[in-house]
Coordinates of C-alpha atoms in Angstrom, one line a residue:
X1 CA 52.9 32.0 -65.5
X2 CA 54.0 28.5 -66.4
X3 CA 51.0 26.2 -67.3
X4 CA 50.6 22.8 -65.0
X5 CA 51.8 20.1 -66.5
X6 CA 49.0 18.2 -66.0
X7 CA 46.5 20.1 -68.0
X8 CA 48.6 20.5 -71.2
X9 CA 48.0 17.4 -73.2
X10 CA 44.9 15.3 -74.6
X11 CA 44.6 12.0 -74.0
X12 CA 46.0 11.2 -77.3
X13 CA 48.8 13.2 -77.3
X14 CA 50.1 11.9 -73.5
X15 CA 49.5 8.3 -74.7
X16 CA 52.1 8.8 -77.7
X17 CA 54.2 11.0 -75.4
X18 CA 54.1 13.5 -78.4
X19 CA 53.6 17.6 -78.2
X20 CA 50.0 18.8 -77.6
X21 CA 49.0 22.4 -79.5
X22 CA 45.8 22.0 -76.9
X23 CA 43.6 23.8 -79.2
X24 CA 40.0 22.7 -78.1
X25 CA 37.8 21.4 -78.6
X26 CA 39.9 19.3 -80.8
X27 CA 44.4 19.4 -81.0
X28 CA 45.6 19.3 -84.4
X29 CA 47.3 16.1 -84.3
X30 CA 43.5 14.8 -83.2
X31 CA 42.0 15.9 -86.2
X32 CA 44.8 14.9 -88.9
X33 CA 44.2 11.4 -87.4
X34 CA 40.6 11.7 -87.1
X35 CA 40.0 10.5 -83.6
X36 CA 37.9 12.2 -80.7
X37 CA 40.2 14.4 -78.4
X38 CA 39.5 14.4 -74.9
X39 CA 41.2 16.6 -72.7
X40 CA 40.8 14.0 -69.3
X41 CA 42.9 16.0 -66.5
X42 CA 41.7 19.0 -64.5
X43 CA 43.8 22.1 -64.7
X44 CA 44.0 22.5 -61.0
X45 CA 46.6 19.8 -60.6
X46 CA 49.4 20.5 -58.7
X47 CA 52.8 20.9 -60.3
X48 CA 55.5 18.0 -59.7
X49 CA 58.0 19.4 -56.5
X50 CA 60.7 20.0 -59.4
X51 CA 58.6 21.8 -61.7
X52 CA 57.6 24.1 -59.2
X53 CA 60.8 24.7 -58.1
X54 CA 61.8 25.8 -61.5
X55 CA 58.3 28.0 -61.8
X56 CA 60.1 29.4 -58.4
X57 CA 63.4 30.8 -60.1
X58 CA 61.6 32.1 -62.8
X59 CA 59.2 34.3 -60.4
X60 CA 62.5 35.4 -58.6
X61 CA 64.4 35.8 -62.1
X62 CA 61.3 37.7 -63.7
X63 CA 61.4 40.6 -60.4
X64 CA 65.1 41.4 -61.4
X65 CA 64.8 41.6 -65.3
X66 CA 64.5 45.5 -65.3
X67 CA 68.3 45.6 -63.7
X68 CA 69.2 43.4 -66.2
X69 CA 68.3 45.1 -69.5
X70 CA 70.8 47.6 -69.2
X71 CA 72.7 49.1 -72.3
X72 CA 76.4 47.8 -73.8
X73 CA 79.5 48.5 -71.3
X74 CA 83.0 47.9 -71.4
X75 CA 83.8 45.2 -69.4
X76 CA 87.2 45.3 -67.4
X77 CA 89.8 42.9 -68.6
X78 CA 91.5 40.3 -66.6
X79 CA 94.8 41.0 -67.6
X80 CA 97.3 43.6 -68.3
X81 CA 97.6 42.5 -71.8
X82 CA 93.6 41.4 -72.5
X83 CA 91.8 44.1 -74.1
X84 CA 88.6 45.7 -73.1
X85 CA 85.5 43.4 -74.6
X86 CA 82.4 45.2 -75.2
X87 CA 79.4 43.2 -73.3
X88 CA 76.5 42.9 -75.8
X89 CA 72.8 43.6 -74.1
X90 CA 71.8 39.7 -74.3
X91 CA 73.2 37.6 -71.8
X92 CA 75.6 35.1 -73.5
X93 CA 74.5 31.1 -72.9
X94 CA 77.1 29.0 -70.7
X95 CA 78.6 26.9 -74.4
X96 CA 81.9 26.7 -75.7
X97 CA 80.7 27.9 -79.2
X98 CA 79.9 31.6 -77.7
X99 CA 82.7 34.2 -78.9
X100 CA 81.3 36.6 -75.7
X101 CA 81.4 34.3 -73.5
X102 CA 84.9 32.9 -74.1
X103 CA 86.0 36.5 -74.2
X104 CA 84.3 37.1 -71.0
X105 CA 86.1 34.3 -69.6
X106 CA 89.0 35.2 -70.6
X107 CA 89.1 32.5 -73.2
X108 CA 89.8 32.4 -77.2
X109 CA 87.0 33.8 -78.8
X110 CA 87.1 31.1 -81.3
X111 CA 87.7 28.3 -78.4
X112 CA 85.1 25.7 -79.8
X113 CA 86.8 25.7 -83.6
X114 CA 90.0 24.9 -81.5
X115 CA 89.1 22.2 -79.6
X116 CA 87.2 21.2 -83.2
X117 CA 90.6 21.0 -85.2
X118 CA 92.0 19.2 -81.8
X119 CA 90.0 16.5 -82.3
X120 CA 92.1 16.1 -85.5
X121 CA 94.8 15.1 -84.2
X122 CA 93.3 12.2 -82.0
X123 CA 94.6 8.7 -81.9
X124 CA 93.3 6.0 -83.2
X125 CA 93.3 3.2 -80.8
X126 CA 95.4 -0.1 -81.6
X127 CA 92.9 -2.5 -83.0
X128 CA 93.1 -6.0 -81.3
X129 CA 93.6 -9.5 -83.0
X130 CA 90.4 -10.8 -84.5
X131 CA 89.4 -13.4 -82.5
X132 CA 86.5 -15.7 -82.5
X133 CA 84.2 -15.4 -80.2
X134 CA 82.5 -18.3 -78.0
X135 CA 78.9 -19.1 -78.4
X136 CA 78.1 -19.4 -74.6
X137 CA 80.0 -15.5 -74.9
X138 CA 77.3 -13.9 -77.4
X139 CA 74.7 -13.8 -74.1
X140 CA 77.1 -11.8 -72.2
X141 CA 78.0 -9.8 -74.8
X142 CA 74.2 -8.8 -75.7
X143 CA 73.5 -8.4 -72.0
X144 CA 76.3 -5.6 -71.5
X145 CA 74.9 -3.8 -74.7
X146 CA 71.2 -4.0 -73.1
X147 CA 72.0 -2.9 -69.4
X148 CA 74.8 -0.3 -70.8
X149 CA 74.1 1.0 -73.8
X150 CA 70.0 0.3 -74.9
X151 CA 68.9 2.4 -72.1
X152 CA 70.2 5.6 -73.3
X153 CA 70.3 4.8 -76.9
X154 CA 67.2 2.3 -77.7
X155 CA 68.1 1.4 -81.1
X156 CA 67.8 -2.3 -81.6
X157 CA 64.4 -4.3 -82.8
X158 CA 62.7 -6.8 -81.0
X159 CA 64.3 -9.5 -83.4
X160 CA 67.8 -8.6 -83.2
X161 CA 69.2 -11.3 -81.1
X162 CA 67.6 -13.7 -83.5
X163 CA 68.9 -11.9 -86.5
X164 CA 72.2 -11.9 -84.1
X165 CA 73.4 -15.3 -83.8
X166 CA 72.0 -16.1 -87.1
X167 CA 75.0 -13.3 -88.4
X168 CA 77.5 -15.2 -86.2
X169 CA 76.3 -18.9 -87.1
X170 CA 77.0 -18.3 -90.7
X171 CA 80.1 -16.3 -90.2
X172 CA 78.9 -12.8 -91.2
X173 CA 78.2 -12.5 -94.8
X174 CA 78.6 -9.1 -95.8
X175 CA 74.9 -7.1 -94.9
X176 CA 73.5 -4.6 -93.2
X177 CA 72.8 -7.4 -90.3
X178 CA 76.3 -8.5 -90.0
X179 CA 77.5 -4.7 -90.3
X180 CA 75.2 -4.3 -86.9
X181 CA 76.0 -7.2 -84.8
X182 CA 79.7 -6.9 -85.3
X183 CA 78.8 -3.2 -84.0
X184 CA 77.1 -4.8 -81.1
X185 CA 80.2 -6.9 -80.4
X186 CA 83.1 -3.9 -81.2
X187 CA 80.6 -1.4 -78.2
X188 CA 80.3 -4.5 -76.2
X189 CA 84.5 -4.8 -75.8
X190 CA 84.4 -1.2 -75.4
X191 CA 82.2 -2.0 -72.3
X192 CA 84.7 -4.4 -70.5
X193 CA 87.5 -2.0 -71.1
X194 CA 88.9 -4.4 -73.9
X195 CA 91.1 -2.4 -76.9
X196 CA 89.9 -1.0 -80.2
X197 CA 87.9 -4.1 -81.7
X198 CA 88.4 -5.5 -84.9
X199 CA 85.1 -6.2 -85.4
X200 CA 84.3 -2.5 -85.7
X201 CA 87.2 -2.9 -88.3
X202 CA 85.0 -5.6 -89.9
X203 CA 81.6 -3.2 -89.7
X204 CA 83.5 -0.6 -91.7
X205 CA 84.3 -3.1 -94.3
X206 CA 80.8 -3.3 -94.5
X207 CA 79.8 0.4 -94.9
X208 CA 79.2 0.3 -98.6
X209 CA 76.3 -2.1 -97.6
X210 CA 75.0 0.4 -95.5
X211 CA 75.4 3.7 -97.2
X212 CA 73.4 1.8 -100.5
X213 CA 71.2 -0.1 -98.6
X214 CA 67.6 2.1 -97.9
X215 CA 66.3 0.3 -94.6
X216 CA 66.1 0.8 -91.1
X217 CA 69.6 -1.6 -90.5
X218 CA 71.5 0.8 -92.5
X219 CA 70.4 3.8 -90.0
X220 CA 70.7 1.4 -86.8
X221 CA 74.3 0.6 -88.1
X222 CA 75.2 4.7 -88.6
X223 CA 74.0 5.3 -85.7
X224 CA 75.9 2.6 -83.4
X225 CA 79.2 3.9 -85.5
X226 CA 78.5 7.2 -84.1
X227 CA 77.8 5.4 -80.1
X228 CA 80.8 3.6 -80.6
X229 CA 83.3 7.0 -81.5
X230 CA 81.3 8.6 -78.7
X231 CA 82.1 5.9 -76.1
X232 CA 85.8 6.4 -77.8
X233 CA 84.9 10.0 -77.0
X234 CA 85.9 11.3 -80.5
X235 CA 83.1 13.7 -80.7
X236 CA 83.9 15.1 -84.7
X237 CA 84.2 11.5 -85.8
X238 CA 80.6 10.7 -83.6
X239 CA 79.0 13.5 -85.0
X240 CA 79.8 12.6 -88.6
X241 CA 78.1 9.7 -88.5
X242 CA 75.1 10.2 -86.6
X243 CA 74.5 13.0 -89.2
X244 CA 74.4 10.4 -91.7
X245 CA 71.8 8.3 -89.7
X246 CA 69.7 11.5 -89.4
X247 CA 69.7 11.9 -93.5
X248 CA 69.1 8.4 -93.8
X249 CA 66.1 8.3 -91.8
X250 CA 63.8 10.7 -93.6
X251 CA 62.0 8.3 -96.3
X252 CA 60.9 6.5 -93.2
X253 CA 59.5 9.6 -90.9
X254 CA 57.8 10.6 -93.8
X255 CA 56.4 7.3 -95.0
X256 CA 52.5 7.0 -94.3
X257 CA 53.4 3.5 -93.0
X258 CA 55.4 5.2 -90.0
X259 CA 51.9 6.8 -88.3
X260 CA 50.9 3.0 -88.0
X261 CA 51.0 1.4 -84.6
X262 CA 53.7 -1.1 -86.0
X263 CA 56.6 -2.6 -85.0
X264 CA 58.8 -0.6 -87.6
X265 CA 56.9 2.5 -86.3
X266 CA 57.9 2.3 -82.8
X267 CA 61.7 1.5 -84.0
X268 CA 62.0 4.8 -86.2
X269 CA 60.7 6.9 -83.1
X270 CA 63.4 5.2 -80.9
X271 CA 66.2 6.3 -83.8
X272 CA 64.6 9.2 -84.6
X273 CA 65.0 10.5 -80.8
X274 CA 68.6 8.8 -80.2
X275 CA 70.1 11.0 -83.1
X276 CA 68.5 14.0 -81.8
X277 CA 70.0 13.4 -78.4
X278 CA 73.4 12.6 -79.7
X279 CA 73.3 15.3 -82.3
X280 CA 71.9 18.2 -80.0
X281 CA 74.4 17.2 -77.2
X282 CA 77.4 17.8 -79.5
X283 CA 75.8 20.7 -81.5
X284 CA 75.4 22.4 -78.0
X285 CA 79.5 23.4 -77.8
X286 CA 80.8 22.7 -81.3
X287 CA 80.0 25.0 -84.5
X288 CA 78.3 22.1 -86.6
X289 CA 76.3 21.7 -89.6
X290 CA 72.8 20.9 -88.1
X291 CA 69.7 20.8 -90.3
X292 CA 68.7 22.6 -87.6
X293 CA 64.9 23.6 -89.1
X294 CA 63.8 19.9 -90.1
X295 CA 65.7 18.5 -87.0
X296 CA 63.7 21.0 -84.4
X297 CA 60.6 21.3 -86.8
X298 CA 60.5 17.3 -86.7
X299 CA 60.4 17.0 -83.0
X300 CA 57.4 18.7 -82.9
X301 CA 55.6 15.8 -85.4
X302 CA 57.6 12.5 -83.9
X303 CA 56.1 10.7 -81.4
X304 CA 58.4 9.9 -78.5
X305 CA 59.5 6.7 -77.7
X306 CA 57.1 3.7 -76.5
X307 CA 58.6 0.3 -74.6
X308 CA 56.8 -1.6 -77.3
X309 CA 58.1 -4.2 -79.3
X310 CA 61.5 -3.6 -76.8
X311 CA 64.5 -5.8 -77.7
X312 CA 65.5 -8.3 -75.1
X313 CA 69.0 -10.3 -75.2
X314 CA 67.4 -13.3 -74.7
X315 CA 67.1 -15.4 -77.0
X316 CA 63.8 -16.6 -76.3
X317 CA 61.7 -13.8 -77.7
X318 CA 58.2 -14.2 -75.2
X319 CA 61.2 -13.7 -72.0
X320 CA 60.4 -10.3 -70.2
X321 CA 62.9 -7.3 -71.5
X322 CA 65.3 -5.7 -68.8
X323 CA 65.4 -2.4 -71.5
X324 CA 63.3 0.3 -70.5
X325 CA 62.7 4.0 -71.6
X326 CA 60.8 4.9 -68.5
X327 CA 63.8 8.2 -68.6
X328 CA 64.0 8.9 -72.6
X329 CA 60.9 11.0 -72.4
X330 CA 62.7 13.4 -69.9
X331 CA 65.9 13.5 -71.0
X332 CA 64.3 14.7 -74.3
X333 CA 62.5 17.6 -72.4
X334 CA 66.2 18.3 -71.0
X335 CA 67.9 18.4 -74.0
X336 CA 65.0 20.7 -75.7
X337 CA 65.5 23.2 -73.3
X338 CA 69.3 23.3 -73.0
X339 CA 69.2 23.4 -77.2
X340 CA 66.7 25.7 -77.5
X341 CA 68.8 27.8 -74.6
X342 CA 72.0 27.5 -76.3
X343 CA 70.7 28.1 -79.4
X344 CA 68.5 31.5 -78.6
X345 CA 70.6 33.4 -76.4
X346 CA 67.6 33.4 -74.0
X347 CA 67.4 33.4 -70.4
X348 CA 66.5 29.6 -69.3
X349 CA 63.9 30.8 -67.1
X350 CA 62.4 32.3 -70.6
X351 CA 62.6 29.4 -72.4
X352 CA 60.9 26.7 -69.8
X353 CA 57.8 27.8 -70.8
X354 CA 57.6 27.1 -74.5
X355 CA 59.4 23.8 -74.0
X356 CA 58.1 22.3 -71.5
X357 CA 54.3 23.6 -70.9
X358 CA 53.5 20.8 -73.5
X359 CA 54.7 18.2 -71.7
X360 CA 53.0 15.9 -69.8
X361 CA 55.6 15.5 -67.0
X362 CA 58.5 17.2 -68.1
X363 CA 60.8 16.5 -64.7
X364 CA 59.4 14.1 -62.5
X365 CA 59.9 13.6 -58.8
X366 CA 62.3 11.0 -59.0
X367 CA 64.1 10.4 -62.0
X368 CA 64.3 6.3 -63.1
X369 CA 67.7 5.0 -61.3
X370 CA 69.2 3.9 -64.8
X371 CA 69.3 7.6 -65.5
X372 CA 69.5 9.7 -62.4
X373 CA 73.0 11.0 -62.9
X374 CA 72.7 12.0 -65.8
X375 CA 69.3 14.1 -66.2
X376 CA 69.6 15.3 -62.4
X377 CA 73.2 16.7 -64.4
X378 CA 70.9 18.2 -67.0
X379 CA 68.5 19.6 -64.3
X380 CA 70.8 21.6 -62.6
X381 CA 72.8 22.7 -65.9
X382 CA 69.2 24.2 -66.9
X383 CA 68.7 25.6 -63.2
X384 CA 72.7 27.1 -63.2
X385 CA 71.8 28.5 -66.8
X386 CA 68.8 30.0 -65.5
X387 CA 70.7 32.4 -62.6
X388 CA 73.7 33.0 -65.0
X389 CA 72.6 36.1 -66.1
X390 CA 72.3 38.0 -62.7
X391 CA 75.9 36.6 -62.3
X392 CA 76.6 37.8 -65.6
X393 CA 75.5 41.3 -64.9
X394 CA 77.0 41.2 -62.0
X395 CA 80.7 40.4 -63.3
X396 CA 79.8 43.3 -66.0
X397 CA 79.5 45.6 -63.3
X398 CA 82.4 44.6 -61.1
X399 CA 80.3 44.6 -58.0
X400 CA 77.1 43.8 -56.8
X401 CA 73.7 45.8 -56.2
X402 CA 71.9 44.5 -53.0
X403 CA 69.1 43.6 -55.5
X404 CA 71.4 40.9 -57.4
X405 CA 73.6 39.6 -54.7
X406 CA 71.4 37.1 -52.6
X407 CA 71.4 35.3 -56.2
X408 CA 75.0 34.4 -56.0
X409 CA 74.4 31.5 -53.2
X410 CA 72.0 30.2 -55.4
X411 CA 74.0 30.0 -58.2
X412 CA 76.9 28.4 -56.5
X413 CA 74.6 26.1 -54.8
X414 CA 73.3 24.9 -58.4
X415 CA 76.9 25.0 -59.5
X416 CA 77.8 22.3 -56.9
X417 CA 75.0 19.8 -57.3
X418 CA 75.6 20.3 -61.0
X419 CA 79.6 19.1 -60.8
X420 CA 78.4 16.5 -58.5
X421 CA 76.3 14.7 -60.7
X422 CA 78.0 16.0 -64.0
X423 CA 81.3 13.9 -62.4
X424 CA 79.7 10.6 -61.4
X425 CA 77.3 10.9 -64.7
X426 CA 80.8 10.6 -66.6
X427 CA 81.2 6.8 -65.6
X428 CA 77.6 5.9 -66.2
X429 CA 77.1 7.0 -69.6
X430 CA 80.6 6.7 -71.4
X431 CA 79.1 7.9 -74.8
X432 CA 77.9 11.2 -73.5
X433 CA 81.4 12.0 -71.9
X434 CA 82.1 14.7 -74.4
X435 CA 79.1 16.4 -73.9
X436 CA 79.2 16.5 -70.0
X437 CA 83.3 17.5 -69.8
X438 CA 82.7 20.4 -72.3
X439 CA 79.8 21.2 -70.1
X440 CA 81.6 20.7 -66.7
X441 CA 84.6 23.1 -68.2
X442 CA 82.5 25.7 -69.4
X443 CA 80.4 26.2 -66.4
X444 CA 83.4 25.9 -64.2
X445 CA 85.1 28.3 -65.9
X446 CA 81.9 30.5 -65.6
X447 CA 81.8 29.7 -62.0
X448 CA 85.9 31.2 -61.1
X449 CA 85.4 34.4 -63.7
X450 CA 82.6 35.0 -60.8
X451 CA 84.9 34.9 -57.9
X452 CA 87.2 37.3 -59.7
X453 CA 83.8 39.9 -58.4
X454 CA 85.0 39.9 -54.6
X455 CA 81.4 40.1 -53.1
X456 CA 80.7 36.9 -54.9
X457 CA 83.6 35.4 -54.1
X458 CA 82.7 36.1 -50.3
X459 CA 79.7 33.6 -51.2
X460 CA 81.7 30.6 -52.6
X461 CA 81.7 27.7 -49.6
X462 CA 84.4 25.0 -49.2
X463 CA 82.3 22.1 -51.0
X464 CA 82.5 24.4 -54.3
X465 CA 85.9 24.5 -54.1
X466 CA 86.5 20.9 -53.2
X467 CA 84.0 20.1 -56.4
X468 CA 85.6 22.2 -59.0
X469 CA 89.0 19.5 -57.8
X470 CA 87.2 17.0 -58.6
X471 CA 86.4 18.4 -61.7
X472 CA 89.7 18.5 -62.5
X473 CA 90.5 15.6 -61.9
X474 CA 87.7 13.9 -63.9
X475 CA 88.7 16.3 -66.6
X476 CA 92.5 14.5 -67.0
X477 CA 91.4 10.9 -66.9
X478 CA 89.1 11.5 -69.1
X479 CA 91.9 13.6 -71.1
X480 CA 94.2 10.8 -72.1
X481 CA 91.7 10.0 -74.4
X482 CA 90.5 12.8 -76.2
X483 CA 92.9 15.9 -77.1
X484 CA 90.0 18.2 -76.4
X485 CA 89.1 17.5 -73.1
X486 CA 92.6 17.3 -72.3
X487 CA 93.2 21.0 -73.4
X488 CA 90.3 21.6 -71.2
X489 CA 91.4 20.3 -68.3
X490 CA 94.7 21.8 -68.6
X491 CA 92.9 25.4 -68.8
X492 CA 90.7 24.7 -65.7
X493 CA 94.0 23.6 -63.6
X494 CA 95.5 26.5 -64.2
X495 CA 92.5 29.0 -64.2
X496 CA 91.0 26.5 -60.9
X497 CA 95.1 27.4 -59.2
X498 CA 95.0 30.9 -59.8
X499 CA 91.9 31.2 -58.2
X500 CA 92.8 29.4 -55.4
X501 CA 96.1 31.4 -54.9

């Protein structure tokens, strides 16, 4: 039985937005800080509508799981020339970097090393003439950055347009501050669709500053390197550097100064979450080094993010700040779950409860309308995962018991509202493009392996279809600039027309 959400915190541990053990009478984050811990909320509180929802499928998930746990068995192979694949007991999860599951689809079993070497092979983008920029231009530039970028990946102080135009007054003498405002400016040009910058050029003159340098710039400037080959979606290159952030940050999570309500505080919380977001969302499909243990073993000791000491683009420092992380909280939830999913092999309904029954409000309602694309994406990737292994069994079988079938509606049902917001999320949140096209292919290719089973392909209604073209489409505009996904999306035309046919 999933815990309310309500009744899972103390009062402490919902203020910092931080995990609650809930031991009473007192947590153990109360007593390491040596403050009173009151548990304020009743445990009768109703669940949010989502969260029941999701308490819903596991119910209906948990009644089948005895025709689920069923010994190996040769599965069928598509073609005449595929050979038989040996279905292990454990369902496999819905990401590239799963040798069964590629096999099941009918894929390379080593598809995600592939599209790895793939990004290899990417272009670098011609670099533009470097042009001075006009003072009455800086505002727009920091204002794009705020409304586009800050949202998802919060990692500029409360100074920074100060520290900003002093970099650009005094023609950016080599630092860790120039190194970050020219990275403001490069991400900014990437915003209005302008070519590869030569001020990202200039930050990478500047990288020796920020590889010796041990400060809080230096991880701010790694990590904007890795938004800006994200927004480029180079994934590998992204990665790379965001891993760098994620070593450089540790003297400062483990400082005692960081467990002070300070400004610096709140700023390595923002970082600290921002890598694991970037970092979990590639590490979902690719085979990449991940200090997995400190990076999940950390999350459970760093506060989430607070809206204080927020940076603003204007200049004037006491002016109200348009950045908000009213959704950073829940995408963080999300991406905990899908990690800990892809990562365990679990069935999602299994894992809801250990990620999120610590939560204070783990899916709202009504997600903010800065992010609503992308987490209601995430919400219905988690709700598709979660009825993927009754389709799974069912494609193992090659038909359906009358137990399992009224499942398959559901599936395609979260299938569709899935594609739907995974293909408008795509233009909202450039930087996370990779993440949601690997996502989109896998679970589409999931999605026609199923309608190869002719009882569930009986289920499949015409708005799947016309979604999964769509898809396809996204996937080739999005394909002219990264190898990968263009591989991708030349797979899912073909497998999407065979279907079809």
């Amino acid at each position: 039985m999933l815990s309310s959400r309500t009744a899972s915190a103390c009062d402490n541990c919902r203020l910092r937005r931080r995990r609650c053990d809930r031991t009473r009478p007192k947590c153990s984050y109360c007593i390491s800080q040596g403050v009173e811990c009151i548990y304020s909320r009743t445990p009768d509180s109703q669940p949010s509508r989502l969260v029941q929802e999701l308490m819903s499928i596991r119910k209906r998930l948990e009644s089948i799981t005895p025709l689920l746990e069923q010994p190996q068995v040769q599965l069928a192979p598509r073609g005449d020339n595929d050979p038989p694949v040996t279905a292990l007991q454990n369902c496999p999860p819905l990401v590239l970097k799963s040798p069964h599951l590629m096999q099941i689809l009918g894929l390379q079993s080593d598809l995600a090393s592939v599209l790895y070497r793939l990004e290899n092979t990417a272009r670098q983008p011609p670099v533009s003439l470097f042009e001075s920029t006009p003072a009455e231009c800086f505002d727009l530039i920091l204002r794009r950055v705020e409304e586009r970028i800050h949202p998802w990946y919060p990692v500029l102080h409360s100074e920074f347009t100060t520290h900003f135009f002093e970099a650009c007054a005094t023609g950016f003498i080599p630092s860790t501050i120039s190194c970050l405002s020219h990275l403001v400016i490069a991400v900014s040009s990437l915003i209005k669709n302008s070519p590869h910058s030569s001020h990202f050029e200039a930050a990478l003159s500047m990288m020796g500053n920020v590889m010796h340098e041990c400060s809080v710039t230096s991880v701010q400037c790694l990590i904007l390197f890795g938004v800006y080959q994200a927004y480029l979606i180079r994934p590998r290159q992204a990665y790379e550097y965001v891993q760098a952030a994620f070593l450089k940050i540790q003297p400062f999570l483990k400082s005692p100064s960081y467990h002070e309500e300070t400004p610096e505080a709140h700023l390595v919380s923002r970082l600290y979450w921002t890598i694991y977001i970037l970092m979990s969302e590639t590490y979902t499909h690719l085979n990449l080094s991940l200090p997995s243990k400190t990076l999940r073993g950390q999350s459970n000791m760093v506060t989430l993010p607070s809206s204080n000491d927020m940076w603003s683009s204007r200049s004037d420092q006491n002016a109200p700040s348009n950045s908000s992380l009213a959704g950073i909280p829940q995408e963080v939830d999300l991406q905990q779950a899908l990690d800990a999913y892809a990562t365990s092999g679990m069935a999602a309904s299994d894992i809801y409860n250990g990620v999120f029954s610590t939560a204070d409000e783990p899916i709202p309602n009504e997600f903010p309308d800065t992010y609503s694309a992308v987490h209601r994406a995430k919400y219905h990737m988690y709700e598709v995962n979660g009825y993927w292994p009754v389709i799974y069994r069912i494609i193992l079988n090659g038909s359906a018991d009358p137990e399992l079938l009224p499942y398959g509606p559901l599936f395609f049902e979260s299938v569709t509202a899935f594609l739907s917001d995974a293909n408008m999320a795509l233009w909202i949140c450039r930087p996370k493009a990779w993440f949601l096209c690997a996502s989109i292919y896998t679970i589409s290719m999931a999605t026609l392996r199923a309608t190869d089973v002719q009882p569930l392909r009986l289920l499949v209604h015409k708005g799947l279809w016309e979604q999964l073209q769509v898809t396809v489409d996204a996937l080739q505009k999005f394909g002219e600039l990264s190898p990968s996904v263009r591989y991708m999306w030349d797979s899912l035309r073909e497998r999407l027309s065979e279907a079809r046919s």
